[in-house]
Amino acid sequence: MERGLVVTQLDIQPGECIKVKGKILSDAKGFAVNVGKDSSTLLLHFNPRFDCHGDVNTVVCNSKEDGMWGEEDRKADFPFQHGDKIEICISFNETEATVKLPEAEFQFPNRLGMEKIEYLAVEGDFKVKAIKFS
Ligand SMILES: C=CCO[C@@H]1O[C@H](CO)[C@@H](O[C@@H]2O[C@H](CO)[C@H](O)[C@H](OCc3cn(-c4n[nH]c(N)n4)nn3)[C@H]2O)[C@H](O)[C@H]1NC(C)=O
């Protein structure tokens, strides 16, 4: 998954929202939105997979601590289609991260007890149009 947008030096607090707007490529194999402290310490790796890493039409979520992946969490819902223009809104609190889409919502535990998000990265077959912090 090639490197895309990376934003550092953020100070996103619990309850605030990171909005990532963009388009899923028409031949997307997968993409990921990562939020956390840095690339080695992720509160959430949100990874919709159309066909990659052995998964088909599956959202895989995970955390990463000191460069080590945690236990994967595969979601039942896959509300994505090739070529979709979407806006993903990620927020968190002391208990969990929430990923809101127009017609779906995912939760993932705040395994690391992260108290602020400093890092955002978007990887793979997703063309970022805009990001907004609110
Ligand atoms: C079945 C035995 C092995 O399990 C597999 O192990 C793979 C490697 O750890 C798992 O894929 C990783 O899953 C991680 C989340 O748990 C990440 O999605 C990881 O990709 C992250 C990534 C790759 N890249 C990247 N940048 N440039 C390139 N080439 N790749 N950037 N970020 C994937 O490579 C994959 O999800 C996992 N599958 C299962 C079913 O457990």
mmCIF file of C-alpha atoms and ligand atoms in Angstrom:
data_model
loop_
_atom_site.group_PDB
_atom_site.id
_atom_site.type_symbol
_atom_site.label_atom_id
_atom_site.label_comp_id
_atom_site.label_asym_id
_atom_site.label_seq_id
_atom_site.Cartn_x
_atom_site.Cartn_y
_atom_site.Cartn_z
ATOM 1 C CA MET A 1 0.000 0.000 0.000
ATOM 2 C CA GLU A 2 1.805 3.151 -1.124
ATOM 3 C CA ARG A 3 2.293 6.075 1.188
ATOM 4 C CA GLY A 4 -0.361 8.782 0.959
ATOM 5 C CA LEU A 5 -1.227 11.745 3.125
ATOM 6 C CA VAL A 6 0.594 12.024 6.465
ATOM 7 C CA VAL A 7 -0.207 14.695 9.053
ATOM 8 C CA THR A 8 1.799 15.022 12.255
ATOM 9 C CA GLN A 9 1.945 17.439 15.171
ATOM 10 C CA LEU A 10 -1.830 17.177 15.633
ATOM 11 C CA ASP A 11 -3.541 17.693 18.986
ATOM 12 C CA ILE A 12 -6.920 16.022 18.564
ATOM 13 C CA GLN A 13 -8.739 15.665 21.872
ATOM 14 C CA PRO A 14 -11.458 13.176 22.876
ATOM 15 C CA GLY A 15 -14.794 14.126 21.278
ATOM 16 C CA GLU A 16 -13.198 16.019 18.413
ATOM 17 C CA CYS A 17 -13.529 14.694 14.888
ATOM 18 C CA ILE A 18 -11.090 14.030 12.059
ATOM 19 C CA LYS A 19 -12.895 14.128 8.719
ATOM 20 C CA VAL A 20 -11.216 12.606 5.706
ATOM 21 C CA LYS A 21 -12.976 13.207 2.399
ATOM 22 C CA GLY A 22 -11.925 11.490 -0.778
ATOM 23 C CA LYS A 23 -12.515 8.919 -3.462
ATOM 24 C CA ILE A 24 -11.917 5.179 -3.446
ATOM 25 C CA LEU A 25 -10.107 4.263 -6.651
ATOM 26 C CA SER A 26 -12.134 2.335 -9.200
ATOM 27 C CA ASP A 27 -9.698 -0.591 -9.008
ATOM 28 C CA ALA A 28 -8.976 -0.332 -5.291
ATOM 29 C CA LYS A 29 -7.518 -3.371 -3.559
ATOM 30 C CA GLY A 30 -7.635 -1.650 -0.189
ATOM 31 C CA PHE A 31 -6.914 1.497 1.732
ATOM 32 C CA ALA A 32 -6.202 2.436 5.315
ATOM 33 C CA VAL A 33 -6.706 5.388 7.621
ATOM 34 C CA ASN A 34 -4.314 5.363 10.571
ATOM 35 C CA VAL A 35 -4.620 7.583 13.630
ATOM 36 C CA GLY A 36 -2.501 7.625 16.755
ATOM 37 C CA LYS A 37 0.742 8.964 18.149
ATOM 38 C CA ASP A 38 2.969 8.117 15.190
ATOM 39 C CA SER A 39 3.382 5.388 12.566
ATOM 40 C CA SER A 40 4.493 2.869 15.200
ATOM 41 C CA THR A 41 1.816 3.639 17.784
ATOM 42 C CA LEU A 42 -1.681 3.590 16.397
ATOM 43 C CA LEU A 43 -4.941 3.962 18.261
ATOM 44 C CA LEU A 44 -6.668 2.744 15.102
ATOM 45 C CA HIS A 45 -5.681 1.257 11.771
ATOM 46 C CA PHE A 46 -8.937 1.320 9.798
ATOM 47 C CA ASN A 47 -8.392 -0.885 6.770
ATOM 48 C CA PRO A 48 -11.179 -1.599 4.273
ATOM 49 C CA ARG A 49 -9.981 -4.468 2.046
ATOM 50 C CA PHE A 50 -11.590 -5.096 -1.310
ATOM 51 C CA ASP A 51 -9.139 -7.857 -2.145
ATOM 52 C CA CYS A 52 -5.829 -7.825 -0.301
ATOM 53 C CA HIS A 53 -3.919 -9.575 2.460
ATOM 54 C CA GLY A 54 -6.176 -12.576 1.902
ATOM 55 C CA ASP A 55 -9.391 -10.674 2.619
ATOM 56 C CA VAL A 56 -12.264 -9.817 0.271
ATOM 57 C CA ASN A 57 -14.727 -7.013 1.069
ATOM 58 C CA THR A 58 -13.717 -6.925 4.717
ATOM 59 C CA VAL A 59 -13.007 -4.061 7.089
ATOM 60 C CA VAL A 60 -10.036 -4.939 9.278
ATOM 61 C CA CYS A 61 -9.278 -2.787 12.305
ATOM 62 C CA ASN A 62 -6.237 -3.023 14.505
ATOM 63 C CA SER A 63 -3.978 -1.140 16.860
ATOM 64 C CA LYS A 64 -0.209 -0.942 16.802
ATOM 65 C CA GLU A 65 2.006 -0.521 19.854
ATOM 66 C CA ASP A 66 5.726 0.125 19.529
ATOM 67 C CA GLY A 67 5.588 -1.180 15.960
ATOM 68 C CA MET A 68 3.757 -4.409 16.848
ATOM 69 C CA TRP A 69 0.288 -5.105 15.475
ATOM 70 C CA GLY A 70 -2.389 -6.060 17.978
ATOM 71 C CA GLU A 71 -5.217 -8.506 17.498
ATOM 72 C CA GLU A 72 -7.208 -7.859 14.328
ATOM 73 C CA ASP A 73 -10.895 -7.049 14.533
ATOM 74 C CA ARG A 74 -12.823 -7.982 11.394
ATOM 75 C CA LYS A 75 -16.100 -6.157 10.952
ATOM 76 C CA ALA A 76 -19.297 -7.673 9.529
ATOM 77 C CA ASP A 77 -20.270 -4.624 7.524
ATOM 78 C CA PHE A 78 -18.537 -3.502 4.335
ATOM 79 C CA PRO A 79 -20.245 -0.258 3.198
ATOM 80 C CA PHE A 80 -17.777 0.563 0.425
ATOM 81 C CA GLN A 81 -17.778 0.304 -3.361
ATOM 82 C CA HIS A 82 -15.103 0.985 -5.931
ATOM 83 C CA GLY A 83 -15.173 4.606 -7.038
ATOM 84 C CA ASP A 84 -17.180 5.817 -4.011
ATOM 85 C CA LYS A 85 -16.725 9.429 -2.894
ATOM 86 C CA ILE A 86 -16.894 9.230 0.891
ATOM 87 C CA GLU A 87 -16.268 11.168 4.060
ATOM 88 C CA ILE A 88 -14.920 9.253 7.034
ATOM 89 C CA CYS A 89 -15.256 10.843 10.478
ATOM 90 C CA ILE A 90 -13.031 9.449 13.213
ATOM 91 C CA SER A 91 -13.426 10.410 16.858
ATOM 92 C CA PHE A 92 -12.425 8.754 20.115
ATOM 93 C CA ASN A 93 -12.769 8.765 23.865
ATOM 94 C CA GLU A 94 -11.017 6.951 26.703
ATOM 95 C CA THR A 95 -12.934 3.772 25.846
ATOM 96 C CA GLU A 96 -13.082 3.506 22.067
ATOM 97 C CA ALA A 97 -12.567 5.016 18.646
ATOM 98 C CA THR A 98 -15.609 5.554 16.417
ATOM 99 C CA VAL A 99 -15.562 5.629 12.615
ATOM 100 C CA LYS A 100 -18.660 7.248 11.152
ATOM 101 C CA LEU A 101 -19.670 6.940 7.513
ATOM 102 C CA PRO A 102 -22.893 8.126 5.889
ATOM 103 C CA GLU A 103 -24.503 4.704 6.266
ATOM 104 C CA ALA A 104 -22.402 2.834 8.776
ATOM 105 C CA GLU A 105 -20.546 3.205 12.046
ATOM 106 C CA PHE A 106 -17.727 1.169 13.507
ATOM 107 C CA GLN A 107 -16.288 1.074 17.015
ATOM 108 C CA PHE A 108 -12.847 -0.111 18.051
ATOM 109 C CA PRO A 109 -11.445 -0.221 21.594
ATOM 110 C CA ASN A 110 -8.923 2.388 22.715
ATOM 111 C CA ARG A 111 -6.512 -0.387 23.663
ATOM 112 C CA LEU A 112 -3.622 1.969 24.305
ATOM 113 C CA GLY A 113 -5.620 4.411 26.458
ATOM 114 C CA MET A 114 -4.570 7.134 24.066
ATOM 115 C CA GLU A 115 -5.520 10.602 25.303
ATOM 116 C CA LYS A 116 -4.833 12.589 22.136
ATOM 117 C CA ILE A 117 -4.289 11.915 18.440
ATOM 118 C CA GLU A 118 -1.128 13.464 17.030
ATOM 119 C CA TYR A 119 -0.814 11.513 13.778
ATOM 120 C CA LEU A 120 -3.012 10.842 10.758
ATOM 121 C CA ALA A 121 -2.003 8.828 7.701
ATOM 122 C CA VAL A 122 -4.011 7.646 4.704
ATOM 123 C CA GLU A 123 -2.549 4.788 2.689
ATOM 124 C CA GLY A 124 -3.490 2.778 -0.361
ATOM 125 C CA ASP A 125 -6.114 3.167 -3.051
ATOM 126 C CA PHE A 126 -7.834 6.276 -1.742
ATOM 127 C CA LYS A 127 -7.459 9.759 -3.224
ATOM 128 C CA VAL A 128 -7.767 12.336 -0.439
ATOM 129 C CA LYS A 129 -9.773 15.420 -1.427
ATOM 130 C CA ALA A 130 -9.846 17.218 1.918
ATOM 131 C CA ILE A 131 -9.312 16.791 5.608
ATOM 132 C CA LYS A 132 -11.102 18.731 8.324
ATOM 133 C CA PHE A 133 -10.704 18.823 12.070
ATOM 134 C CA SER A 134 -13.729 19.830 14.122
HETATM 135 C C1 LIG B 1 -2.959 -15.852 8.137
HETATM 136 C C2 LIG B 1 -1.709 -15.664 8.559
HETATM 137 C C3 LIG B 1 -1.128 -14.330 8.548
HETATM 138 O O1 LIG B 1 -2.179 -13.394 8.933
HETATM 139 C C4 LIG B 1 -2.129 -12.247 8.129
HETATM 140 O O2 LIG B 1 -0.952 -11.504 8.513
HETATM 141 C C5 LIG B 1 -0.795 -10.325 7.701
HETATM 142 C C6 LIG B 1 0.545 -9.698 8.032
HETATM 143 O O3 LIG B 1 0.555 -9.273 9.367
HETATM 144 C C7 LIG B 1 -1.964 -9.368 8.010
HETATM 145 O O4 LIG B 1 -1.850 -8.226 7.162
HETATM 146 C C8 LIG B 1 -1.447 -7.033 7.825
HETATM 147 O O5 LIG B 1 -2.540 -6.609 8.686
HETATM 148 C C9 LIG B 1 -2.224 -5.366 9.357
HETATM 149 C C10 LIG B 1 -3.366 -5.043 10.306
HETATM 150 O O6 LIG B 1 -3.459 -6.080 11.267
HETATM 151 C C11 LIG B 1 -2.047 -4.263 8.311
HETATM 152 O O7 LIG B 1 -3.265 -4.103 7.558
HETATM 153 C C12 LIG B 1 -0.887 -4.664 7.407
HETATM 154 O O8 LIG B 1 -0.753 -3.709 6.367
HETATM 155 C C13 LIG B 1 -0.460 -2.405 6.883
HETATM 156 C C14 LIG B 1 0.282 -1.639 5.887
HETATM 157 C C15 LIG B 1 0.947 -2.122 4.844
HETATM 158 N N1 LIG B 1 1.495 -1.015 4.306
HETATM 159 C C16 LIG B 1 2.332 -0.936 3.194
HETATM 160 N N2 LIG B 1 2.954 0.165 2.760
HETATM 161 N N3 LIG B 1 3.647 -0.208 1.648
HETATM 162 C C17 LIG B 1 3.438 -1.534 1.458
HETATM 163 N N4 LIG B 1 3.953 -2.309 0.472
HETATM 164 N N5 LIG B 1 2.625 -2.020 2.420
HETATM 165 N N6 LIG B 1 1.159 0.058 4.997
HETATM 166 N N7 LIG B 1 0.433 -0.326 5.980
HETATM 167 C C18 LIG B 1 -1.186 -6.011 6.755
HETATM 168 O O9 LIG B 1 -0.012 -6.407 6.015
HETATM 169 C C19 LIG B 1 -3.274 -10.085 7.665
HETATM 170 O O10 LIG B 1 -4.394 -9.234 7.989
HETATM 171 C C20 LIG B 1 -3.363 -11.382 8.443
HETATM 172 N N8 LIG B 1 -4.580 -12.111 8.047
HETATM 173 C C21 LIG B 1 -5.301 -12.794 8.950
HETATM 174 C C22 LIG B 1 -6.540 -13.507 8.408
HETATM 175 O O11 LIG B 1 -5.005 -12.818 10.131
#
